[in-house]
């Protein structure tokens, strides 16, 4: 089927939740995607922060090939060899003790909200009031199910589905005074994206994070770091909370964990994990054999000497090139982010930039209407950055001229 045929069929049969880019992807290699006509695209979106080892990584493919000939699924009521070693590895890396596996970011966020409530109920059963509130941060994104959505800030996502899960209150981003005021004895947990992704790649301030962790400790509320987008090496640290020297009670990961297959994890402190017991929470597919095996390989690769250093170095080079672009093209208002989670905020909507870049063979993403968000594979090289910049420069320069002309007329 051609792109046009597929696209027409989708228009008839899919529930219309996505606006797709006009590419029919058929294969990938390294940082490049190929369409059905053999055209090559440099991918600076990385499957929405999933493809951090790039496409067709030989060590990942070897596992997929081997596994397809042995055992694809067994259910969580039977042991397999990979879940426990992966849990041990993940918990060790996060400085925590126990893990629950789910299938997606949303699912593990939802599970963490349940865990926080169960923990509060267990620890504080004698209190004369209910302790179930969840503090979330303005401009955050935690997922699409009713609990995760209740902790997600943009009204456009929440409003059509209200009433959502009750008990969520939002704290103003980086407002430490408001954070302090928001803590009452009813708070069971605070959830924060260590760098806000969908919200436009907004780093959360060190003081805000530190204070949030302290207040959680003082109130025996759980400090939950959502590292679903920014974790697992993306920012040049294994986990972004480690840059700040924090010790969360719960860490959430998903996206790149299993190299492109669905896998998420709630990583928790021992005493917190005790709030769940058999039957209290579960999922059919979470922690599947192939996913866990792949995730063990992903972590092994990320931990190899030089991997994270590479992310930091290429990230620094990339950021510098974006800063130069900002100086040359006034339509670029701000550059921000860490490692290979970067953004260029524009003065105009980014949709046209994404369209023109795709025509020129580069896959980009725009979030918050004006923010070009870069989430490339972590194996990115400097030459890929150069290729992006030489594609972006004429597009942004032309927009800068249009923009200046408009400002003169205004
Ligand atoms: C920080 C964060 N949390 C949660 C989610 C939800 O993850 P998923 O789409 O896998 O359900 C996302 C997805 O983009 C995310 O970026």
Short mmCIF file of C-alpha atoms and ligand atoms in Angstrom, two decimals:
data_model
loop_
_atom_site.label_atom_id
_atom_site.label_comp_id
_atom_site.label_asym_id
_atom_site.label_seq_id
_atom_site.Cartn_x
_atom_site.Cartn_y
_atom_site.Cartn_z
CA UNK A 1 0.00 0.00 0.00
CA UNK A 2 1.21 3.53 -0.73
CA UNK A 3 1.28 6.40 1.76
CA UNK A 4 -1.84 7.84 0.16
CA UNK A 5 -3.74 4.54 0.38
CA UNK A 6 -2.71 3.96 4.01
CA UNK A 7 -3.59 7.51 4.93
CA UNK A 8 -7.03 7.25 3.29
CA UNK A 9 -7.72 3.94 5.01
CA UNK A 10 -6.69 5.36 8.39
CA UNK A 11 -9.05 8.30 7.88
CA UNK A 12 -11.90 5.83 7.55
CA UNK A 13 -11.05 3.31 10.26
CA UNK A 14 -8.97 4.87 13.06
CA UNK A 15 -10.37 6.87 15.93
CA UNK A 16 -8.76 10.18 15.01
CA UNK A 17 -6.40 10.85 17.93
CA UNK A 18 -3.20 11.63 16.00
CA UNK A 19 -2.07 14.05 13.32
CA UNK A 20 0.54 12.08 11.45
CA UNK A 21 3.49 13.35 9.44
CA UNK A 22 3.33 12.29 5.78
CA UNK A 23 5.95 9.52 5.95
CA UNK A 24 5.34 5.81 5.50
CA UNK A 25 8.21 4.43 7.58
CA UNK A 26 9.42 0.99 6.58
CA UNK A 27 12.82 0.66 8.20
CA UNK A 28 15.45 2.45 10.23
CA UNK A 29 19.17 2.40 10.75
CA UNK A 30 21.11 4.35 13.37
CA UNK A 31 19.70 7.89 13.46
CA UNK A 32 17.88 7.53 10.13
CA UNK A 33 14.41 6.42 9.12
CA UNK A 34 13.61 5.25 5.58
CA UNK A 35 10.25 5.53 3.85
CA UNK A 36 8.61 3.17 1.35
CA UNK A 37 10.32 4.93 -1.56
CA UNK A 38 13.76 4.55 0.01
CA UNK A 39 13.97 8.21 1.05
CA UNK A 40 16.15 8.81 4.12
CA UNK A 41 15.16 11.03 7.07
CA UNK A 42 17.41 12.14 9.92
CA UNK A 43 15.33 11.59 13.06
CA UNK A 44 15.54 14.26 15.75
CA UNK A 45 12.36 13.04 17.42
CA UNK A 46 13.56 9.51 18.21
CA UNK A 47 10.07 7.99 18.32
CA UNK A 48 9.16 10.46 21.10
CA UNK A 49 12.23 9.71 23.25
CA UNK A 50 11.86 5.95 22.78
CA UNK A 51 14.54 5.09 20.22
CA UNK A 52 17.51 6.16 22.31
CA UNK A 53 19.80 3.48 20.83
CA UNK A 54 18.70 4.42 17.33
CA UNK A 55 17.17 2.02 14.82
CA UNK A 56 18.26 -1.55 14.09
CA UNK A 57 20.89 -1.65 16.84
CA UNK A 58 22.66 -4.99 16.19
CA UNK A 59 22.68 -6.11 19.84
CA UNK A 60 18.96 -5.37 20.17
CA UNK A 61 18.12 -7.15 16.93
CA UNK A 62 20.07 -10.23 18.03
CA UNK A 63 17.87 -10.53 21.15
CA UNK A 64 14.63 -10.02 19.21
CA UNK A 65 15.63 -12.70 16.69
CA UNK A 66 16.65 -15.16 19.38
CA UNK A 67 13.56 -14.56 21.51
CA UNK A 68 11.12 -14.98 18.64
CA UNK A 69 12.26 -18.59 18.38
CA UNK A 70 11.87 -19.42 22.07
CA UNK A 71 9.15 -17.84 24.21
CA UNK A 72 7.21 -14.64 23.64
CA UNK A 73 4.87 -14.55 26.63
CA UNK A 74 4.22 -16.45 29.85
CA UNK A 75 2.02 -14.20 32.11
CA UNK A 76 2.90 -12.74 35.47
CA UNK A 77 1.77 -15.89 37.25
CA UNK A 78 4.79 -17.80 35.98
CA UNK A 79 8.48 -17.04 36.49
CA UNK A 80 10.81 -16.10 33.68
CA UNK A 81 14.50 -15.37 33.84
CA UNK A 82 14.64 -11.67 33.13
CA UNK A 83 12.20 -9.74 35.34
CA UNK A 84 14.05 -10.11 38.64
CA UNK A 85 17.53 -9.31 37.29
CA UNK A 86 16.09 -6.26 35.54
CA UNK A 87 14.36 -5.15 38.74
CA UNK A 88 17.58 -5.60 40.68
CA UNK A 89 19.51 -3.61 38.10
CA UNK A 90 16.98 -0.75 37.83
CA UNK A 91 16.54 -0.45 41.58
CA UNK A 92 20.30 -0.46 42.12
CA UNK A 93 20.84 2.25 39.52
CA UNK A 94 18.12 4.43 41.06
CA UNK A 95 19.35 3.87 44.61
CA UNK A 96 16.05 2.15 45.52
CA UNK A 97 14.95 -1.39 46.27
CA UNK A 98 11.83 -2.62 44.50
CA UNK A 99 10.17 -2.52 41.09
CA UNK A 100 6.73 -3.02 39.56
CA UNK A 101 6.62 -3.39 35.77
CA UNK A 102 3.86 -1.93 33.61
CA UNK A 103 3.57 -1.23 29.90
CA UNK A 104 3.66 2.51 29.47
CA UNK A 105 4.41 5.80 31.13
CA UNK A 106 0.76 6.44 31.87
CA UNK A 107 0.29 3.03 33.39
CA UNK A 108 3.19 3.35 35.81
CA UNK A 109 2.10 6.88 36.75
CA UNK A 110 -1.35 5.52 37.51
CA UNK A 111 0.23 2.72 39.54
CA UNK A 112 2.34 5.21 41.48
CA UNK A 113 -0.75 7.21 42.42
CA UNK A 114 -2.34 4.03 43.76
CA UNK A 115 0.88 3.15 45.58
CA UNK A 116 0.96 6.60 47.23
CA UNK A 117 -2.62 6.20 48.44
CA UNK A 118 -2.02 2.66 49.69
CA UNK A 119 1.15 3.78 51.48
CA UNK A 120 -0.58 6.74 53.15
CA UNK A 121 -3.48 4.57 54.27
CA UNK A 122 -1.16 1.94 55.72
CA UNK A 123 1.14 4.39 57.47
CA UNK A 124 -1.45 6.81 58.74
CA UNK A 125 -4.54 4.68 59.30
CA UNK A 126 -5.11 6.16 62.76
CA UNK A 127 -5.30 9.77 61.58
CA UNK A 128 -8.69 11.45 61.91
CA UNK A 129 -8.63 12.65 58.27
CA UNK A 130 -8.03 11.17 54.84
CA UNK A 131 -4.53 11.53 53.46
CA UNK A 132 -4.84 11.03 49.71
CA UNK A 133 -3.96 14.32 48.04
CA UNK A 134 -1.46 14.44 45.22
CA UNK A 135 0.52 17.59 44.51
CA UNK A 136 1.54 18.05 40.88
CA UNK A 137 3.35 20.90 39.20
CA UNK A 138 1.87 23.43 36.78
CA UNK A 139 2.76 22.81 33.13
CA UNK A 140 3.36 19.11 33.78
CA UNK A 141 2.42 16.08 31.67
CA UNK A 142 2.04 12.65 33.29
CA UNK A 143 -0.26 10.72 30.97
CA UNK A 144 -3.76 10.17 29.65
CA UNK A 145 -5.62 7.85 32.01
CA UNK A 146 -7.94 9.48 34.55
CA UNK A 147 -5.44 9.56 37.45
CA UNK A 148 -2.36 10.52 35.42
CA UNK A 149 -4.52 13.01 33.52
CA UNK A 150 -5.70 14.61 36.76
CA UNK A 151 -2.01 15.37 37.47
CA UNK A 152 -1.49 16.76 33.96
CA UNK A 153 -1.71 20.53 33.69
CA UNK A 154 -3.09 21.65 30.29
CA UNK A 155 -6.84 22.16 30.56
CA UNK A 156 -7.38 21.14 26.94
CA UNK A 157 -6.38 17.56 27.84
CA UNK A 158 -8.37 17.42 31.08
CA UNK A 159 -11.59 19.40 30.60
CA UNK A 160 -13.43 17.06 28.16
CA UNK A 161 -13.08 14.12 30.55
CA UNK A 162 -13.97 15.66 33.89
CA UNK A 163 -14.66 14.66 36.58
CA UNK A 164 -11.16 13.20 36.91
CA UNK A 165 -9.60 11.54 39.94
CA UNK A 166 -10.15 13.92 42.88
CA UNK A 167 -7.51 15.18 45.27
CA UNK A 168 -4.93 16.64 42.87
CA UNK A 169 -3.67 20.17 43.48
CA UNK A 170 -1.15 22.05 41.34
CA UNK A 171 1.88 23.93 42.63
CA UNK A 172 3.29 26.85 40.63
CA UNK A 173 6.45 25.78 38.83
CA UNK A 174 9.62 26.90 40.63
CA UNK A 175 7.61 28.86 43.22
CA UNK A 176 9.13 27.59 46.46
CA UNK A 177 6.85 29.70 48.67
CA UNK A 178 3.76 28.28 46.95
CA UNK A 179 5.23 24.80 47.30
CA UNK A 180 5.58 25.30 51.07
CA UNK A 181 2.03 26.68 51.38
CA UNK A 182 0.63 23.74 49.40
CA UNK A 183 1.84 21.10 51.82
CA UNK A 184 -0.76 20.05 54.37
CA UNK A 185 -1.12 16.84 56.34
CA UNK A 186 -3.51 15.58 53.67
CA UNK A 187 -0.76 15.32 51.05
CA UNK A 188 0.14 11.71 50.25
CA UNK A 189 2.64 12.45 47.46
CA UNK A 190 4.15 15.01 45.14
CA UNK A 191 4.86 14.10 41.53
CA UNK A 192 7.27 16.07 39.37
CA UNK A 193 8.86 15.67 35.93
CA UNK A 194 12.49 16.41 36.68
CA UNK A 195 12.60 18.21 33.32
CA UNK A 196 9.19 18.98 31.86
CA UNK A 197 9.01 17.41 28.40
CA UNK A 198 5.62 17.97 26.76
CA UNK A 199 5.46 21.31 28.56
CA UNK A 200 8.29 22.59 26.34
CA UNK A 201 11.53 21.15 27.79
CA UNK A 202 11.47 23.26 30.93
CA UNK A 203 14.08 22.31 33.54
CA UNK A 204 12.66 22.40 37.06
CA UNK A 205 14.79 24.52 39.41
CA UNK A 206 17.25 22.83 41.78
CA UNK A 207 15.90 24.68 44.82
CA UNK A 208 12.31 23.77 43.96
CA UNK A 209 13.23 20.10 43.63
CA UNK A 210 15.29 20.06 46.81
CA UNK A 211 12.55 21.78 48.79
CA UNK A 212 9.92 19.41 47.38
CA UNK A 213 12.00 16.42 48.51
CA UNK A 214 12.51 17.92 51.98
CA UNK A 215 8.84 18.76 52.43
CA UNK A 216 7.84 15.27 51.35
CA UNK A 217 10.23 13.78 53.87
CA UNK A 218 8.99 16.07 56.65
CA UNK A 219 5.34 15.15 55.90
CA UNK A 220 5.96 11.45 55.22
CA UNK A 221 4.57 12.03 51.73
CA UNK A 222 6.11 10.30 48.71
CA UNK A 223 8.46 12.24 46.47
CA UNK A 224 7.82 10.83 42.99
CA UNK A 225 10.15 11.71 40.11
CA UNK A 226 8.61 11.14 36.69
CA UNK A 227 11.69 10.36 34.59
CA UNK A 228 9.65 8.84 31.78
CA UNK A 229 10.93 11.32 29.20
CA UNK A 230 14.10 12.73 30.75
CA UNK A 231 15.49 9.55 32.37
CA UNK A 232 17.64 6.63 31.26
CA UNK A 233 20.56 8.66 29.97
CA UNK A 234 18.75 11.25 27.88
CA UNK A 235 20.18 14.23 29.75
CA UNK A 236 23.67 12.74 30.11
CA UNK A 237 22.83 11.37 33.56
CA UNK A 238 21.36 7.95 34.11
CA UNK A 239 18.52 9.70 35.94
CA UNK A 240 18.03 13.44 35.88
CA UNK A 241 17.28 13.55 39.65
CA UNK A 242 20.85 12.37 40.23
CA UNK A 243 22.20 15.64 38.79
CA UNK A 244 20.50 17.34 41.75
CA UNK A 245 21.66 14.78 44.30
CA UNK A 246 18.05 13.87 45.17
CA UNK A 247 16.75 10.67 46.70
CA UNK A 248 13.17 10.10 45.55
CA UNK A 249 10.85 7.55 47.14
CA UNK A 250 9.52 6.54 43.74
CA UNK A 251 10.98 6.89 40.24
CA UNK A 252 8.98 6.30 37.05
CA UNK A 253 10.55 5.19 33.78
CA UNK A 254 9.16 3.92 30.46
CA UNK A 255 9.72 5.10 26.85
CA UNK A 256 13.28 3.98 25.93
CA UNK A 257 13.53 1.27 28.61
CA UNK A 258 12.95 -1.69 26.26
CA UNK A 259 14.42 -0.24 23.06
CA UNK A 260 11.04 0.30 21.40
CA UNK A 261 8.82 -2.34 22.97
CA UNK A 262 6.33 -1.26 25.64
CA UNK A 263 7.73 -1.41 29.17
CA UNK A 264 7.43 0.91 32.13
CA UNK A 265 8.58 0.62 35.73
CA UNK A 266 7.70 1.97 39.15
CA UNK A 267 10.94 1.91 41.13
CA UNK A 268 10.31 2.34 44.84
CA UNK A 269 11.81 2.43 48.30
CA UNK A 270 11.40 -0.81 50.30
CA UNK A 271 9.03 0.66 52.90
CA UNK A 272 6.87 2.17 50.15
CA UNK A 273 6.70 -1.06 48.15
CA UNK A 274 5.30 -2.83 51.23
CA UNK A 275 2.01 -1.01 50.66
CA UNK A 276 1.28 -3.36 47.73
CA UNK A 277 0.55 -7.03 48.28
CA UNK A 278 -0.52 -9.81 45.88
CA UNK A 279 -3.78 -8.91 44.17
CA UNK A 280 -3.67 -5.22 45.02
CA UNK A 281 -2.19 -4.17 41.69
CA UNK A 282 -1.32 -5.98 38.46
CA UNK A 283 -1.23 -6.06 34.67
CA UNK A 284 -1.27 -8.77 32.01
CA UNK A 285 1.66 -7.75 29.85
CA UNK A 286 3.89 -5.72 32.19
CA UNK A 287 7.40 -7.08 32.62
CA UNK A 288 7.18 -9.44 29.66
CA UNK A 289 10.08 -11.70 28.88
CA UNK A 290 11.32 -10.06 25.68
CA UNK A 291 10.86 -6.54 27.04
CA UNK A 292 12.86 -7.31 30.19
CA UNK A 293 15.59 -9.00 28.23
CA UNK A 294 15.83 -5.98 25.94
CA UNK A 295 15.82 -3.58 28.87
CA UNK A 296 18.72 -5.42 30.49
CA UNK A 297 20.67 -4.90 27.26
CA UNK A 298 19.63 -1.23 27.03
CA UNK A 299 20.89 -0.58 30.57
CA UNK A 300 24.09 -2.51 29.91
CA UNK A 301 24.78 -0.34 26.85
CA UNK A 302 23.96 2.93 28.64
CA UNK A 303 26.32 1.93 31.45
CA UNK A 304 29.27 1.22 29.16
CA UNK A 305 32.22 3.54 29.71
CA UNK A 306 31.87 6.72 27.72
CA UNK A 307 28.16 6.38 26.78
CA UNK A 308 26.79 9.09 29.07
CA UNK A 309 29.87 11.23 28.50
CA UNK A 310 29.09 11.03 24.78
CA UNK A 311 25.51 12.23 25.45
CA UNK A 312 26.84 15.15 27.50
CA UNK A 313 29.46 16.10 24.91
CA UNK A 314 27.26 15.84 21.81
CA UNK A 315 24.50 17.56 23.80
CA UNK A 316 26.83 20.46 24.65
CA UNK A 317 27.92 20.73 21.00
CA UNK A 318 24.28 20.62 19.84
CA UNK A 319 23.28 23.29 22.34
CA UNK A 320 26.11 25.54 21.20
CA UNK A 321 25.01 25.20 17.56
CA UNK A 322 21.44 26.03 18.56
CA UNK A 323 22.68 29.11 20.44
CA UNK A 324 24.56 30.22 17.30
CA UNK A 325 21.38 29.68 15.31
CA UNK A 326 19.53 31.87 17.80
CA UNK A 327 22.06 34.64 17.31
CA UNK A 328 21.70 34.44 13.54
CA UNK A 329 17.92 33.94 13.37
CA UNK A 330 15.90 36.27 15.61
CA UNK A 331 12.84 34.02 15.23
CA UNK A 332 14.59 31.68 17.73
CA UNK A 333 13.82 33.19 21.12
CA UNK A 334 15.39 30.78 23.58
CA UNK A 335 17.41 27.56 23.68
CA UNK A 336 17.11 25.25 26.68
CA UNK A 337 17.41 21.71 28.00
CA UNK A 338 20.10 19.24 29.01
CA UNK A 339 22.07 16.58 27.19
CA UNK A 340 20.02 15.36 24.23
CA UNK A 341 16.74 16.73 25.51
CA UNK A 342 16.87 20.20 24.00
CA UNK A 343 14.49 22.82 22.70
CA UNK A 344 14.45 25.99 20.65
CA UNK A 345 11.53 28.23 21.46
CA UNK A 346 10.35 30.26 18.47
CA UNK A 347 8.55 33.56 18.21
CA UNK A 348 6.12 31.97 15.74
CA UNK A 349 4.26 28.62 15.52
CA UNK A 350 6.65 25.77 14.71
CA UNK A 351 4.32 23.68 12.53
CA UNK A 352 5.63 25.19 9.29
CA UNK A 353 9.24 24.57 10.40
CA UNK A 354 8.42 20.91 11.05
CA UNK A 355 6.78 20.63 7.62
CA UNK A 356 9.66 22.24 5.74
CA UNK A 357 12.28 20.23 7.66
CA UNK A 358 10.48 17.02 6.76
CA UNK A 359 10.50 18.02 3.09
CA UNK A 360 14.25 18.51 3.47
CA UNK A 361 14.65 15.07 5.09
CA UNK A 362 14.68 15.80 8.85
CA UNK A 363 12.05 14.61 11.33
CA UNK A 364 11.33 17.24 13.98
CA UNK A 365 8.72 17.76 16.67
CA UNK A 366 7.00 20.87 17.91
CA UNK A 367 5.35 21.04 21.33
CA UNK A 368 3.46 23.90 22.97
CA UNK A 369 2.91 25.33 19.46
CA UNK A 370 6.19 27.27 19.37
CA UNK A 371 8.78 24.96 20.87
CA UNK A 372 10.95 22.80 18.61
CA UNK A 373 11.77 19.84 20.84
CA UNK A 374 14.76 17.64 20.05
CA UNK A 375 14.81 14.06 21.39
CA UNK A 376 17.24 12.31 19.02
CA UNK A 377 18.79 8.88 19.51
CA UNK A 378 21.57 9.12 22.11
CA UNK A 379 24.03 7.65 19.61
CA UNK A 380 23.80 10.93 17.70
CA UNK A 381 27.08 12.26 16.27
CA UNK A 382 28.26 15.83 15.71
CA UNK A 383 27.84 15.34 11.95
CA UNK A 384 24.12 14.67 12.55
CA UNK A 385 23.87 17.94 14.48
CA UNK A 386 25.61 19.73 11.60
CA UNK A 387 23.17 18.15 9.14
CA UNK A 388 20.21 19.36 11.23
CA UNK A 389 21.59 22.87 11.60
CA UNK A 390 22.28 23.25 7.88
CA UNK A 391 18.70 22.13 7.20
CA UNK A 392 17.18 24.41 9.85
CA UNK A 393 19.22 27.53 9.13
CA UNK A 394 17.60 28.55 5.80
CA UNK A 395 14.13 27.69 7.12
CA UNK A 396 14.56 29.77 10.28
CA UNK A 397 16.37 32.57 8.45
CA UNK A 398 13.42 32.92 6.04
CA UNK A 399 10.98 32.93 8.97
CA UNK A 400 13.14 35.52 10.74
CA UNK A 401 12.85 37.85 7.74
CA UNK A 402 9.04 37.34 7.61
CA UNK A 403 8.85 37.91 11.35
CA UNK A 404 10.89 41.12 11.21
CA UNK A 405 8.77 42.41 8.35
CA UNK A 406 5.63 41.76 10.40
CA UNK A 407 7.10 43.51 13.43
CA UNK A 408 7.95 46.56 11.28
CA UNK A 409 4.36 46.69 9.97
CA UNK A 410 2.80 46.23 13.40
C1 LIG B 1 6.97 12.79 31.57
C2 LIG B 1 5.96 11.87 30.99
N1 LIG B 1 5.19 11.14 31.83
C3 LIG B 1 4.28 10.28 31.35
C4 LIG B 1 4.09 10.11 30.00
C5 LIG B 1 3.07 9.12 29.48
O1 LIG B 1 3.74 8.06 28.89
P1 LIG B 1 3.02 7.08 27.84
O2 LIG B 1 2.73 7.89 26.62
O3 LIG B 1 4.01 5.98 27.62
O4 LIG B 1 1.78 6.58 28.48
C6 LIG B 1 4.85 10.86 29.10
C7 LIG B 1 4.64 10.72 27.64
O5 LIG B 1 5.06 11.51 26.84
C8 LIG B 1 5.82 11.76 29.61
O6 LIG B 1 6.57 12.50 28.80
#
